[in-house]
PDB file of C-alpha atoms in Angstrom:
ATOM      1  CA  MET A 639     -64.381  75.217 -79.851  1.00 87.00           C
ATOM      2  CA  ARG A 640     -64.187  71.591 -78.786  1.00 93.00           C
ATOM      3  CA  VAL A 641     -60.946  69.685 -78.235  1.00 96.00           C
ATOM      4  CA  SER A 642     -60.441  65.978 -77.631  1.00 97.00           C
ATOM      5  CA  ALA A 643     -60.461  64.863 -73.989  1.00 96.00           C
ATOM      6  CA  VAL A 644     -56.799  63.909 -74.413  1.00 97.00           C
ATOM      7  CA  GLY A 645     -54.496  66.198 -76.355  1.00 98.00           C
ATOM      8  CA  PHE A 646     -51.073  65.230 -77.638  1.00 98.00           C
ATOM      9  CA  GLY A 647     -48.206  67.302 -76.271  1.00 98.00           C
ATOM     10  CA  CYS A 648     -45.378  67.719 -78.784  1.00 97.00           C
ATOM     11  CA  GLY A 649     -42.693  68.711 -76.288  1.00 95.00           C
ATOM     12  CA  ALA A 650     -40.949  65.338 -76.605  1.00 94.00           C
ATOM     13  CA  LEU A 651     -41.845  64.663 -80.242  1.00 96.00           C
ATOM     14  CA  MET A 652     -38.346  65.207 -81.611  1.00 94.00           C
ATOM     15  CA  GLN A 653     -36.896  62.680 -79.186  1.00 92.00           C
ATOM     16  CA  SER A 654     -38.047  60.027 -81.646  1.00 92.00           C
ATOM     17  CA  PRO A 655     -34.989  59.405 -83.828  1.00 89.00           C
ATOM     18  CA  SER A 656     -36.657  59.360 -87.257  1.00 93.00           C
ATOM     19  CA  ARG A 657     -39.454  61.118 -89.104  1.00 95.00           C
ATOM     20  CA  LYS A 658     -41.104  57.753 -89.743  1.00 96.00           C
ATOM     21  CA  GLU A 659     -41.365  57.150 -85.990  1.00 97.00           C
ATOM     22  CA  ARG A 660     -42.564  60.693 -85.335  1.00 97.00           C
ATOM     23  CA  MET A 661     -45.307  60.373 -87.969  1.00 98.00           C
ATOM     24  CA  ALA A 662     -46.268  57.004 -86.476  1.00 98.00           C
ATOM     25  CA  VAL A 663     -46.854  58.410 -82.994  1.00 98.00           C
ATOM     26  CA  LEU A 664     -48.835  61.370 -84.339  1.00 98.00           C
ATOM     27  CA  GLY A 665     -50.851  59.029 -86.536  1.00 98.00           C
ATOM     28  CA  ALA A 666     -51.534  56.795 -83.555  1.00 98.00           C
ATOM     29  CA  ALA A 667     -52.951  59.812 -81.744  1.00 98.00           C
ATOM     30  CA  VAL A 668     -55.493  60.514 -84.486  1.00 98.00           C
ATOM     31  CA  ASP A 669     -56.298  56.818 -84.878  1.00 98.00           C
ATOM     32  CA  ASN A 670     -57.212  56.725 -81.189  1.00 97.00           C
ATOM     33  CA  GLY A 671     -59.371  59.839 -81.149  1.00 97.00           C
ATOM     34  CA  ILE A 672     -56.723  62.314 -80.006  1.00 98.00           C
ATOM     35  CA  THR A 673     -57.217  65.274 -82.301  1.00 98.00           C
ATOM     36  CA  HIS A 674     -55.766  68.168 -80.298  1.00 98.00           C
ATOM     37  CA  PHE A 675     -52.048  68.890 -80.711  1.00 98.00           C
ATOM     38  CA  ASP A 676     -50.081  71.227 -78.466  1.00 98.00           C
ATOM     39  CA  THR A 677     -46.711  72.628 -79.538  1.00 98.00           C
ATOM     40  CA  ALA A 678     -44.529  75.724 -79.074  1.00 97.00           C
ATOM     41  CA  ARG A 679     -41.756  77.665 -80.774  1.00 95.00           C
ATOM     42  CA  MET A 680     -39.122  76.184 -78.467  1.00 93.00           C
ATOM     43  CA  TYR A 681     -40.131  72.516 -78.610  1.00 95.00           C
ATOM     44  CA  GLY A 682     -37.730  70.080 -80.222  1.00 92.00           C
ATOM     45  CA  LEU A 683     -34.872  72.591 -80.255  1.00 89.00           C
ATOM     46  CA  GLY A 684     -37.103  74.781 -82.414  1.00 92.00           C
ATOM     47  CA  ARG A 685     -38.114  72.049 -84.875  1.00 94.00           C
ATOM     48  CA  ALA A 686     -41.306  70.514 -83.434  1.00 96.00           C
ATOM     49  CA  GLU A 687     -43.689  72.934 -85.151  1.00 97.00           C
ATOM     50  CA  ALA A 688     -42.324  72.078 -88.596  1.00 97.00           C
ATOM     51  CA  GLU A 689     -42.507  68.351 -87.815  1.00 97.00           C
ATOM     52  CA  LEU A 690     -46.107  68.639 -86.655  1.00 98.00           C
ATOM     53  CA  GLY A 691     -46.767  70.665 -89.807  1.00 98.00           C
ATOM     54  CA  ALA A 692     -45.541  67.765 -91.957  1.00 98.00           C
ATOM     55  CA  PHE A 693     -48.105  65.547 -90.244  1.00 98.00           C
ATOM     56  CA  LEU A 694     -50.905  68.086 -90.562  1.00 98.00           C
ATOM     57  CA  ARG A 695     -50.545  67.939 -94.337  1.00 97.00           C
ATOM     58  CA  THR A 696     -51.735  64.317 -94.168  1.00 97.00           C
ATOM     59  CA  VAL A 697     -55.052  65.013 -92.392  1.00 98.00           C
ATOM     60  CA  PRO A 698     -57.939  67.388 -93.112  1.00 97.00           C
ATOM     61  CA  ARG A 699     -57.163  70.602 -91.218  1.00 97.00           C
ATOM     62  CA  ASP A 700     -60.679  70.924 -89.804  1.00 96.00           C
ATOM     63  CA  THR A 701     -60.478  67.493 -88.148  1.00 97.00           C
ATOM     64  CA  VAL A 702     -57.784  68.569 -85.676  1.00 98.00           C
ATOM     65  CA  THR A 703     -57.112  71.487 -83.358  1.00 98.00           C
ATOM     66  CA  VAL A 704     -53.652  72.983 -82.927  1.00 98.00           C
ATOM     67  CA  ALA A 705     -52.280  75.115 -80.106  1.00 98.00           C
ATOM     68  CA  THR A 706     -48.925  76.845 -80.104  1.00 98.00           C
ATOM     69  CA  LYS A 707     -47.260  79.392 -77.863  1.00 98.00           C
ATOM     70  CA  PHE A 708     -45.118  82.508 -77.926  1.00 97.00           C
ATOM     71  CA  GLY A 709     -42.693  84.132 -75.532  1.00 95.00           C
ATOM     72  CA  ILE A 710     -40.055  81.441 -74.982  1.00 92.00           C
ATOM     73  CA  ASP A 711     -37.763  80.636 -77.866  1.00 81.00           C
ATOM     74  CA  VAL A 712     -34.642  78.542 -78.242  1.00 73.00           C
ATOM     75  CA  GLY A 713     -31.290  80.283 -78.300  1.00 59.00           C
ATOM     76  CA  GLY A 714     -28.979  80.364 -81.265  1.00 49.00           C
ATOM     77  CA  VAL A 715     -26.931  77.358 -80.158  1.00 46.00           C
ATOM     78  CA  ALA A 716     -30.005  75.180 -79.655  1.00 50.00           C
ATOM     79  CA  ARG A 717     -31.612  76.268 -82.927  1.00 52.00           C
ATOM     80  CA  ARG A 718     -28.471  75.404 -84.872  1.00 50.00           C
ATOM     81  CA  LEU A 719     -28.323  72.021 -83.157  1.00 50.00           C
ATOM     82  CA  GLY A 720     -31.997  71.536 -83.893  1.00 50.00           C
ATOM     83  CA  ARG A 721     -31.293  71.048 -87.583  1.00 56.00           C
ATOM     84  CA  PHE A 722     -29.600  67.770 -86.694  1.00 54.00           C
ATOM     85  CA  GLN A 723     -31.949  66.374 -84.041  1.00 53.00           C
ATOM     86  CA  ALA A 724     -30.651  62.848 -83.465  1.00 57.00           C
ATOM     87  CA  PRO A 725     -26.901  63.606 -83.385  1.00 59.00           C
ATOM     88  CA  ALA A 726     -27.564  66.886 -81.563  1.00 58.00           C
ATOM     89  CA  ARG A 727     -29.475  65.161 -78.770  1.00 54.00           C
ATOM     90  CA  ALA A 728     -26.792  62.486 -78.538  1.00 57.00           C
ATOM     91  CA  LEU A 729     -24.165  65.229 -78.325  1.00 58.00           C
ATOM     92  CA  LEU A 730     -26.067  67.038 -75.571  1.00 61.00           C
ATOM     93  CA  ARG A 731     -26.317  63.819 -73.558  1.00 62.00           C
ATOM     94  CA  LYS A 732     -22.563  63.289 -73.826  1.00 66.00           C
ATOM     95  CA  ALA A 733     -21.486  66.921 -73.308  1.00 70.00           C
ATOM     96  CA  PRO A 734     -22.782  68.246 -69.953  1.00 73.00           C
ATOM     97  CA  ALA A 735     -21.143  71.664 -70.445  1.00 72.00           C
ATOM     98  CA  LEU A 736     -22.865  72.170 -73.795  1.00 64.00           C
ATOM     99  CA  ARG A 737     -26.155  70.947 -72.350  1.00 61.00           C
ATOM    100  CA  ARG A 738     -25.867  73.495 -69.537  1.00 63.00           C
ATOM    101  CA  ALA A 739     -25.146  76.252 -72.057  1.00 64.00           C
ATOM    102  CA  VAL A 740     -28.267  75.381 -74.051  1.00 58.00           C
ATOM    103  CA  LYS A 741     -30.366  75.343 -70.887  1.00 58.00           C
ATOM    104  CA  ARG A 742     -28.976  78.733 -69.846  1.00 57.00           C
ATOM    105  CA  GLN A 743     -30.061  80.197 -73.182  1.00 55.00           C
ATOM    106  CA  GLN A 744     -33.583  78.888 -72.602  1.00 53.00           C
ATOM    107  CA  ALA A 745     -33.713  79.945 -68.951  1.00 50.00           C
ATOM    108  CA  THR A 746     -35.670  82.957 -67.850  1.00 48.00           C
ATOM    109  CA  PRO A 747     -33.505  86.081 -68.204  1.00 51.00           C
ATOM    110  CA  GLY A 748     -32.563  87.828 -64.991  1.00 58.00           C
ATOM    111  CA  THR A 749     -34.557  90.903 -66.017  1.00 71.00           C
ATOM    112  CA  GLY A 750     -37.672  88.870 -66.809  1.00 88.00           C
ATOM    113  CA  ARG A 751     -39.319  88.245 -70.136  1.00 93.00           C
ATOM    114  CA  VAL A 752     -41.575  90.749 -71.851  1.00 95.00           C
ATOM    115  CA  TYR A 753     -44.687  89.378 -73.533  1.00 97.00           C
ATOM    116  CA  ASP A 754     -45.985  92.101 -75.829  1.00 97.00           C
ATOM    117  CA  ALA A 755     -47.777  92.518 -79.146  1.00 98.00           C
ATOM    118  CA  ALA A 756     -44.586  92.870 -81.196  1.00 97.00           C
ATOM    119  CA  THR A 757     -43.222  89.583 -79.852  1.00 96.00           C
ATOM    120  CA  ALA A 758     -46.569  87.861 -80.359  1.00 98.00           C
ATOM    121  CA  THR A 759     -46.934  89.138 -83.926  1.00 98.00           C
ATOM    122  CA  ARG A 760     -43.507  87.936 -84.983  1.00 97.00           C
ATOM    123  CA  SER A 761     -43.848  84.598 -83.222  1.00 97.00           C
ATOM    124  CA  LEU A 762     -47.306  83.845 -84.615  1.00 98.00           C
ATOM    125  CA  ASP A 763     -46.186  84.494 -88.192  1.00 98.00           C
ATOM    126  CA  GLU A 764     -43.165  82.234 -87.652  1.00 97.00           C
ATOM    127  CA  SER A 765     -45.398  79.517 -86.173  1.00 98.00           C
ATOM    128  CA  LEU A 766     -47.860  79.643 -89.054  1.00 98.00           C
ATOM    129  CA  ALA A 767     -45.005  79.358 -91.541  1.00 98.00           C
ATOM    130  CA  ALA A 768     -43.386  76.452 -89.667  1.00 97.00           C
ATOM    131  CA  LEU A 769     -46.679  74.603 -89.265  1.00 98.00           C
ATOM    132  CA  GLY A 770     -47.687  75.305 -92.854  1.00 98.00           C
ATOM    133  CA  VAL A 771     -51.207  76.361 -91.835  1.00 98.00           C
ATOM    134  CA  ASP A 772     -53.313  79.483 -92.235  1.00 98.00           C
ATOM    135  CA  TYR A 773     -54.405  79.565 -88.598  1.00 98.00           C
ATOM    136  CA  VAL A 774     -53.899  77.964 -85.195  1.00 98.00           C
ATOM    137  CA  ASP A 775     -56.811  77.190 -82.954  1.00 98.00           C
ATOM    138  CA  ILE A 776     -55.215  78.520 -79.762  1.00 98.00           C
ATOM    139  CA  LEU A 777     -52.262  80.867 -79.288  1.00 98.00           C
ATOM    140  CA  PHE A 778     -50.903  80.794 -75.746  1.00 98.00           C
ATOM    141  CA  VAL A 779     -48.730  83.165 -73.769  1.00 98.00           C
ATOM    142  CA  HIS A 780     -45.985  80.654 -72.922  1.00 97.00           C
ATOM    143  CA  GLY A 781     -44.917  80.100 -69.350  1.00 95.00           C
ATOM    144  CA  PRO A 782     -44.960  83.584 -67.783  1.00 96.00           C
ATOM    145  CA  GLN A 783     -43.483  83.702 -64.301  1.00 94.00           C
ATOM    146  CA  PRO A 784     -43.465  86.230 -61.464  1.00 93.00           C
ATOM    147  CA  GLY A 785     -41.146  89.022 -62.540  1.00 92.00           C
ATOM    148  CA  ASP A 786     -42.139  88.783 -66.211  1.00 95.00           C
ATOM    149  CA  THR A 787     -44.106  91.541 -67.895  1.00 95.00           C
ATOM    150  CA  VAL A 788     -47.300  90.514 -69.658  1.00 96.00           C
ATOM    151  CA  ALA A 789     -48.637  93.543 -71.563  1.00 97.00           C
ATOM    152  CA  SER A 790     -52.209  92.302 -71.247  1.00 96.00           C
ATOM    153  CA  GLY A 791     -53.865  95.417 -72.668  1.00 96.00           C
ATOM    154  CA  GLU A 792     -51.993  95.451 -75.962  1.00 97.00           C
ATOM    155  CA  LEU A 793     -52.040  91.666 -76.146  1.00 98.00           C
ATOM    156  CA  ARG A 794     -55.822  91.657 -75.899  1.00 97.00           C
ATOM    157  CA  GLN A 795     -55.916  93.999 -78.894  1.00 97.00           C
ATOM    158  CA  PHE A 796     -53.421  91.832 -80.765  1.00 98.00           C
ATOM    159  CA  PHE A 797     -55.352  88.629 -80.035  1.00 98.00           C
ATOM    160  CA  GLU A 798     -58.622  90.141 -81.185  1.00 97.00           C
ATOM    161  CA  ARG A 799     -57.014  91.511 -84.343  1.00 98.00           C
ATOM    162  CA  ALA A 800     -55.400  88.145 -85.102  1.00 98.00           C
ATOM    163  CA  ARG A 801     -58.740  86.437 -84.581  1.00 98.00           C
ATOM    164  CA  GLN A 802     -60.455  88.839 -86.964  1.00 98.00           C
ATOM    165  CA  GLN A 803     -57.701  88.194 -89.502  1.00 98.00           C
ATOM    166  CA  GLY A 804     -58.374  84.475 -89.242  1.00 98.00           C
ATOM    167  CA  LYS A 805     -54.914  83.662 -87.859  1.00 98.00           C
ATOM    168  CA  ILE A 806     -56.169  82.305 -84.522  1.00 98.00           C
ATOM    169  CA  ARG A 807     -59.477  81.064 -83.172  1.00 98.00           C
ATOM    170  CA  ALA A 808     -58.744  81.589 -79.469  1.00 98.00           C
ATOM    171  CA  TRP A 809     -56.010  82.715 -77.106  1.00 98.00           C
ATOM    172  CA  GLY A 810     -54.926  82.215 -73.551  1.00 97.00           C
ATOM    173  CA  VAL A 811     -52.102  81.500 -71.100  1.00 98.00           C
ATOM    174  CA  SER A 812     -50.166  78.257 -70.630  1.00 98.00           C
ATOM    175  CA  GLN A 813     -48.515  78.444 -67.239  1.00 96.00           C
ATOM    176  CA  ASP A 814     -46.029  76.125 -65.593  1.00 92.00           C
ATOM    177  CA  GLU A 815     -44.230  77.453 -62.530  1.00 86.00           C
ATOM    178  CA  GLY A 816     -45.217  80.564 -60.593  1.00 88.00           C
ATOM    179  CA  LEU A 817     -48.885  79.642 -60.345  1.00 92.00           C
ATOM    180  CA  GLU A 818     -49.254  81.964 -57.383  1.00 91.00           C
ATOM    181  CA  VAL A 819     -49.647  84.703 -60.010  1.00 94.00           C
ATOM    182  CA  ASP A 820     -52.762  84.315 -62.174  1.00 94.00           C
ATOM    183  CA  PHE A 821     -51.657  85.705 -65.537  1.00 96.00           C
ATOM    184  CA  ALA A 822     -54.755  84.252 -67.195  1.00 95.00           C
ATOM    185  CA  GLU A 823     -57.106  86.461 -65.193  1.00 95.00           C
ATOM    186  CA  ALA A 824     -56.376  89.461 -67.420  1.00 95.00           C
ATOM    187  CA  PHE A 825     -57.767  87.574 -70.432  1.00 95.00           C
ATOM    188  CA  ALA A 826     -60.899  86.174 -68.769  1.00 92.00           C
ATOM    189  CA  PRO A 827     -63.538  85.222 -69.628  1.00 93.00           C
ATOM    190  CA  GLU A 828     -62.492  84.637 -73.246  1.00 92.00           C
ATOM    191  CA  GLY A 829     -59.005  83.354 -72.526  1.00 96.00           C
ATOM    192  CA  VAL A 830     -58.156  79.654 -72.453  1.00 97.00           C
ATOM    193  CA  SER A 831     -56.224  78.620 -69.345  1.00 97.00           C
ATOM    194  CA  GLN A 832     -53.691  75.784 -69.464  1.00 97.00           C
ATOM    195  CA  VAL A 833     -51.668  74.808 -66.395  1.00 97.00           C
ATOM    196  CA  ARG A 834     -49.327  72.139 -65.102  1.00 96.00           C
ATOM    197  CA  ALA A 835     -51.347  70.038 -62.677  1.00 96.00           C
ATOM    198  CA  ASP A 836     -51.532  66.468 -61.432  1.00 96.00           C
ATOM    199  CA  LEU A 837     -53.171  64.416 -58.695  1.00 95.00           C
ATOM    200  CA  LEU A 838     -50.595  65.373 -56.091  1.00 95.00           C
ATOM    201  CA  ASN A 839     -50.098  68.959 -57.271  1.00 93.00           C
ATOM    202  CA  PRO A 840     -53.485  70.311 -58.375  1.00 91.00           C
ATOM    203  CA  SER A 841     -53.783  73.782 -59.827  1.00 91.00           C
ATOM    204  CA  PRO A 842     -54.687  76.485 -57.285  1.00 91.00           C
ATOM    205  CA  ARG A 843     -57.485  77.653 -59.620  1.00 90.00           C
ATOM    206  CA  PRO A 844     -59.774  76.235 -62.329  1.00 91.00           C
ATOM    207  CA  ALA A 845     -58.306  75.773 -65.800  1.00 95.00           C
ATOM    208  CA  ASP A 846     -59.387  74.411 -69.163  1.00 96.00           C
ATOM    209  CA  LEU A 847     -56.438  72.121 -69.927  1.00 97.00           C
ATOM    210  CA  ALA A 848     -53.862  70.407 -67.736  1.00 97.00           C
ATOM    211  CA  PHE A 849     -50.438  69.161 -68.782  1.00 97.00           C
ATOM    212  CA  GLY A 850     -47.855  67.122 -66.868  1.00 96.00           C
ATOM    213  CA  VAL A 851     -50.618  64.977 -65.386  1.00 96.00           C
ATOM    214  CA  LEU A 852     -48.754  61.660 -65.411  1.00 96.00           C
ATOM    215  CA  GLN A 853     -44.994  61.836 -64.896  1.00 95.00           C
ATOM    216  CA  ARG A 854     -44.620  63.455 -61.468  1.00 95.00           C
ATOM    217  CA  SER A 855     -47.624  61.755 -59.875  1.00 96.00           C
ATOM    218  CA  TYR A 856     -46.665  58.336 -61.276  1.00 97.00           C
ATOM    219  CA  ALA A 857     -43.084  58.673 -60.037  1.00 96.00           C
ATOM    220  CA  ALA A 858     -44.166  59.754 -56.552  1.00 96.00           C
ATOM    221  CA  LEU A 859     -46.978  57.236 -56.109  1.00 97.00           C
ATOM    222  CA  SER A 860     -45.074  54.245 -57.481  1.00 97.00           C
ATOM    223  CA  ALA A 861     -42.072  55.113 -55.288  1.00 96.00           C
ATOM    224  CA  ALA A 862     -44.271  55.364 -52.197  1.00 96.00           C
ATOM    225  CA  LEU A 863     -45.903  52.005 -52.926  1.00 97.00           C
ATOM    226  CA  ARG A 864     -42.605  50.246 -53.588  1.00 97.00           C
ATOM    227  CA  VAL A 865     -40.949  51.368 -50.366  1.00 96.00           C
ATOM    228  CA  ASP A 866     -43.987  50.672 -48.173  1.00 96.00           C
ATOM    229  CA  PRO A 867     -45.365  47.112 -48.558  1.00 95.00           C
ATOM    230  CA  HIS A 868     -48.099  47.857 -46.015  1.00 96.00           C
ATOM    231  CA  LEU A 869     -49.320  50.819 -48.090  1.00 96.00           C
ATOM    232  CA  ALA A 870     -49.206  48.743 -51.282  1.00 97.00           C
ATOM    233  CA  GLY A 871     -51.244  46.042 -49.537  1.00 97.00           C
ATOM    234  CA  ARG A 872     -53.888  48.551 -48.447  1.00 96.00           C
ATOM    235  CA  TRP A 873     -54.131  49.817 -52.024  1.00 97.00           C
ATOM    236  CA  ARG A 874     -54.512  46.285 -53.409  1.00 97.00           C
ATOM    237  CA  GLU A 875     -57.240  45.532 -50.897  1.00 97.00           C
ATOM    238  CA  ALA A 876     -59.134  48.767 -51.513  1.00 96.00           C
ATOM    239  CA  LEU A 877     -58.880  48.718 -55.303  1.00 96.00           C
ATOM    240  CA  HIS A 878     -59.035  44.951 -55.887  1.00 95.00           C
ATOM    241  CA  LEU A 879     -56.112  45.653 -58.212  1.00 94.00           C
ATOM    242  CA  ASP A 880     -52.355  45.499 -57.896  1.00 97.00           C
ATOM    243  CA  PRO A 881     -51.306  49.150 -58.384  1.00 96.00           C
ATOM    244  CA  LEU A 882     -47.742  48.058 -59.182  1.00 96.00           C
ATOM    245  CA  ALA A 883     -48.792  45.663 -61.952  1.00 97.00           C
ATOM    246  CA  PRO A 884     -47.736  46.902 -65.416  1.00 95.00           C
ATOM    247  CA  GLY A 885     -50.039  49.605 -66.743  1.00 94.00           C
ATOM    248  CA  VAL A 886     -52.407  49.721 -63.776  1.00 96.00           C
ATOM    249  CA  LEU A 887     -51.218  52.892 -62.043  1.00 97.00           C
ATOM    250  CA  PRO A 888     -50.869  54.960 -65.262  1.00 96.00           C
ATOM    251  CA  LYS A 889     -54.390  53.953 -66.277  1.00 96.00           C
ATOM    252  CA  LEU A 890     -55.779  55.005 -62.902  1.00 97.00           C
ATOM    253  CA  ILE A 891     -53.906  58.314 -62.995  1.00 97.00           C
ATOM    254  CA  LEU A 892     -54.921  59.184 -66.546  1.00 97.00           C
ATOM    255  CA  GLY A 893     -58.491  58.011 -66.059  1.00 95.00           C
ATOM    256  CA  SER A 894     -58.975  60.252 -63.038  1.00 95.00           C
ATOM    257  CA  SER A 895     -56.829  63.264 -63.985  1.00 94.00           C
ATOM    258  CA  ALA A 896     -59.474  65.416 -65.641  1.00 92.00           C
ATOM    259  CA  ALA A 897     -61.793  65.122 -62.643  1.00 89.00           C
ATOM    260  CA  ALA A 898     -58.977  65.462 -60.107  1.00 91.00           C
ATOM    261  CA  THR A 899     -57.479  68.557 -61.736  1.00 92.00           C
ATOM    262  CA  GLY A 900     -60.837  70.125 -62.580  1.00 91.00           C
ATOM    263  CA  CYS A 901     -59.813  70.527 -66.221  1.00 93.00           C
ATOM    264  CA  ARG A 902     -61.899  69.717 -69.261  1.00 90.00           C
ATOM    265  CA  ALA A 903     -59.021  68.058 -71.087  1.00 96.00           C
ATOM    266  CA  ILE A 904     -55.511  66.810 -70.387  1.00 97.00           C
ATOM    267  CA  LEU A 905     -52.340  66.676 -72.468  1.00 98.00           C
ATOM    268  CA  TYR A 906     -50.296  63.525 -72.854  1.00 97.00           C
ATOM    269  CA  SER A 907     -46.859  63.119 -74.394  1.00 97.00           C
ATOM    270  CA  THR A 908     -44.934  60.047 -75.486  1.00 96.00           C
ATOM    271  CA  THR A 909     -42.784  58.736 -78.330  1.00 96.00           C
ATOM    272  CA  ASN A 910     -44.427  55.293 -78.214  1.00 96.00           C
ATOM    273  CA  PRO A 911     -47.516  54.712 -80.420  1.00 97.00           C
ATOM    274  CA  ARG A 912     -48.699  51.868 -78.171  1.00 96.00           C
ATOM    275  CA  ARG A 913     -48.747  54.163 -75.153  1.00 96.00           C
ATOM    276  CA  VAL A 914     -50.787  56.693 -77.110  1.00 97.00           C
ATOM    277  CA  ALA A 915     -53.478  54.055 -77.530  1.00 96.00           C
ATOM    278  CA  GLU A 916     -53.284  53.131 -73.841  1.00 96.00           C
ATOM    279  CA  ALA A 917     -53.626  56.767 -72.738  1.00 96.00           C
ATOM    280  CA  ALA A 918     -56.616  57.358 -74.986  1.00 97.00           C
ATOM    281  CA  GLY A 919     -58.235  54.181 -73.688  1.00 96.00           C
ATOM    282  CA  ALA A 920     -57.589  55.118 -70.061  1.00 95.00           C
ATOM    283  CA  VAL A 921     -59.580  58.324 -70.525  1.00 95.00           C
ATOM    284  CA  SER A 922     -62.315  57.063 -72.854  1.00 93.00           C
ATOM    285  CA  ALA A 923     -62.889  53.849 -70.878  1.00 92.00           C
ATOM    286  CA  PRO A 924     -61.657  54.473 -67.326  1.00 90.00           C
ATOM    287  CA  PRO A 925     -62.173  52.096 -64.411  1.00 89.00           C
ATOM    288  CA  ASP A 926     -65.630  52.189 -62.851  1.00 93.00           C
ATOM    289  CA  ALA A 927     -66.655  55.193 -60.788  1.00 93.00           C
ATOM    290  CA  GLU A 928     -66.364  53.331 -57.475  1.00 95.00           C
ATOM    291  CA  THR A 929     -62.788  52.250 -58.209  1.00 95.00           C
ATOM    292  CA  LEU A 930     -61.810  55.760 -59.237  1.00 94.00           C
ATOM    293  CA  ALA A 931     -63.400  57.213 -56.101  1.00 95.00           C
ATOM    294  CA  ARG A 932     -61.438  54.793 -53.913  1.00 96.00           C
ATOM    295  CA  PHE A 933     -58.277  55.552 -55.868  1.00 97.00           C
ATOM    296  CA  LEU A 934     -58.660  59.319 -55.425  1.00 96.00           C
ATOM    297  CA  ALA A 935     -59.285  58.825 -51.702  1.00 96.00           C
ATOM    298  CA  LEU A 936     -56.051  56.825 -51.414  1.00 96.00           C
ATOM    299  CA  VAL A 937     -54.177  59.501 -53.382  1.00 96.00           C
ATOM    300  CA  ALA A 938     -55.556  62.166 -51.049  1.00 94.00           C
ATOM    301  CA  GLU A 939     -54.106  60.252 -48.092  1.00 93.00           C
ATOM    302  CA  VAL A 940     -50.686  60.171 -49.756  1.00 92.00           C
ATOM    303  CA  ARG A 941     -50.920  63.863 -50.600  1.00 90.00           C
ATOM    304  CA  GLY A 942     -51.926  64.676 -47.041  1.00 84.00           C
ATOM    305  CA  GLY A 943     -49.048  62.659 -45.663  1.00 77.00           C
ATOM    306  CA  ALA A 944     -46.576  64.419 -47.952  1.00 66.00           C
ATOM    307  CA  ALA A 945     -47.925  67.809 -46.896  1.00 58.00           C
ATOM    308  CA  ALA A 946     -47.568  66.888 -43.242  1.00 53.00           C
TER     309      ALA A 946
END
């Protein structure tokens, strides 16, 4: 299986206030060569899969790849709110107590989650129905953490059975926190590994896909450059670019992320069609190799200073 070098993460898709805007950003992804879409049962208060499914009906299924996940679902309160995305999100912004209640429902239970074949079977069937497709390209174990139980033996059997049934093409683990535990190892070598990683926080082990590559590293690097004029000057001199000029730092981060994280592809998420095009361009036509090498060396200095 091949996926586009940049995949579109649907975690923030439902933050766009209208279906027209959501279809526009997904269409912009395809128009710019982004043909891999990553979603999950919990995204968009439980509604992102169905929204992505509406878009998938407008493109040939075999021209895109779709990944979804099982194991983390939205609670009853969030799912009910999810039917009314725009007013629900406005309500959550204005009602901190309700927002905390929703987050508690989505938080890891004190006893730890159990990822087993029964959960995977039910979740996959629900995902296929929501997406309106016969199969997904990748089904991920979603965000296991230390203390969770991943029934790898029975899941391997489930994954293989689902593949034979034509419901999935591949499987793997998408891991966020708790990377000190390698849940993906139990599914190697067939399993696809997806991790949160960026320039300043690389994954402790090789992976196939990286998500979260831009936000944390951009926030940290831009803050460091703004508070330290001497550092910003050194960067301008070394790069022959102003890293604080609009669009420069994101392009450098995105253009170097695959190499820096050691991943074959990265995920990118936005609600702005123009930024989709910019992200795709940053990866397909990055700055020259010498500039990227100097940039990564400067980032390594910042990372080393933060560690110290």
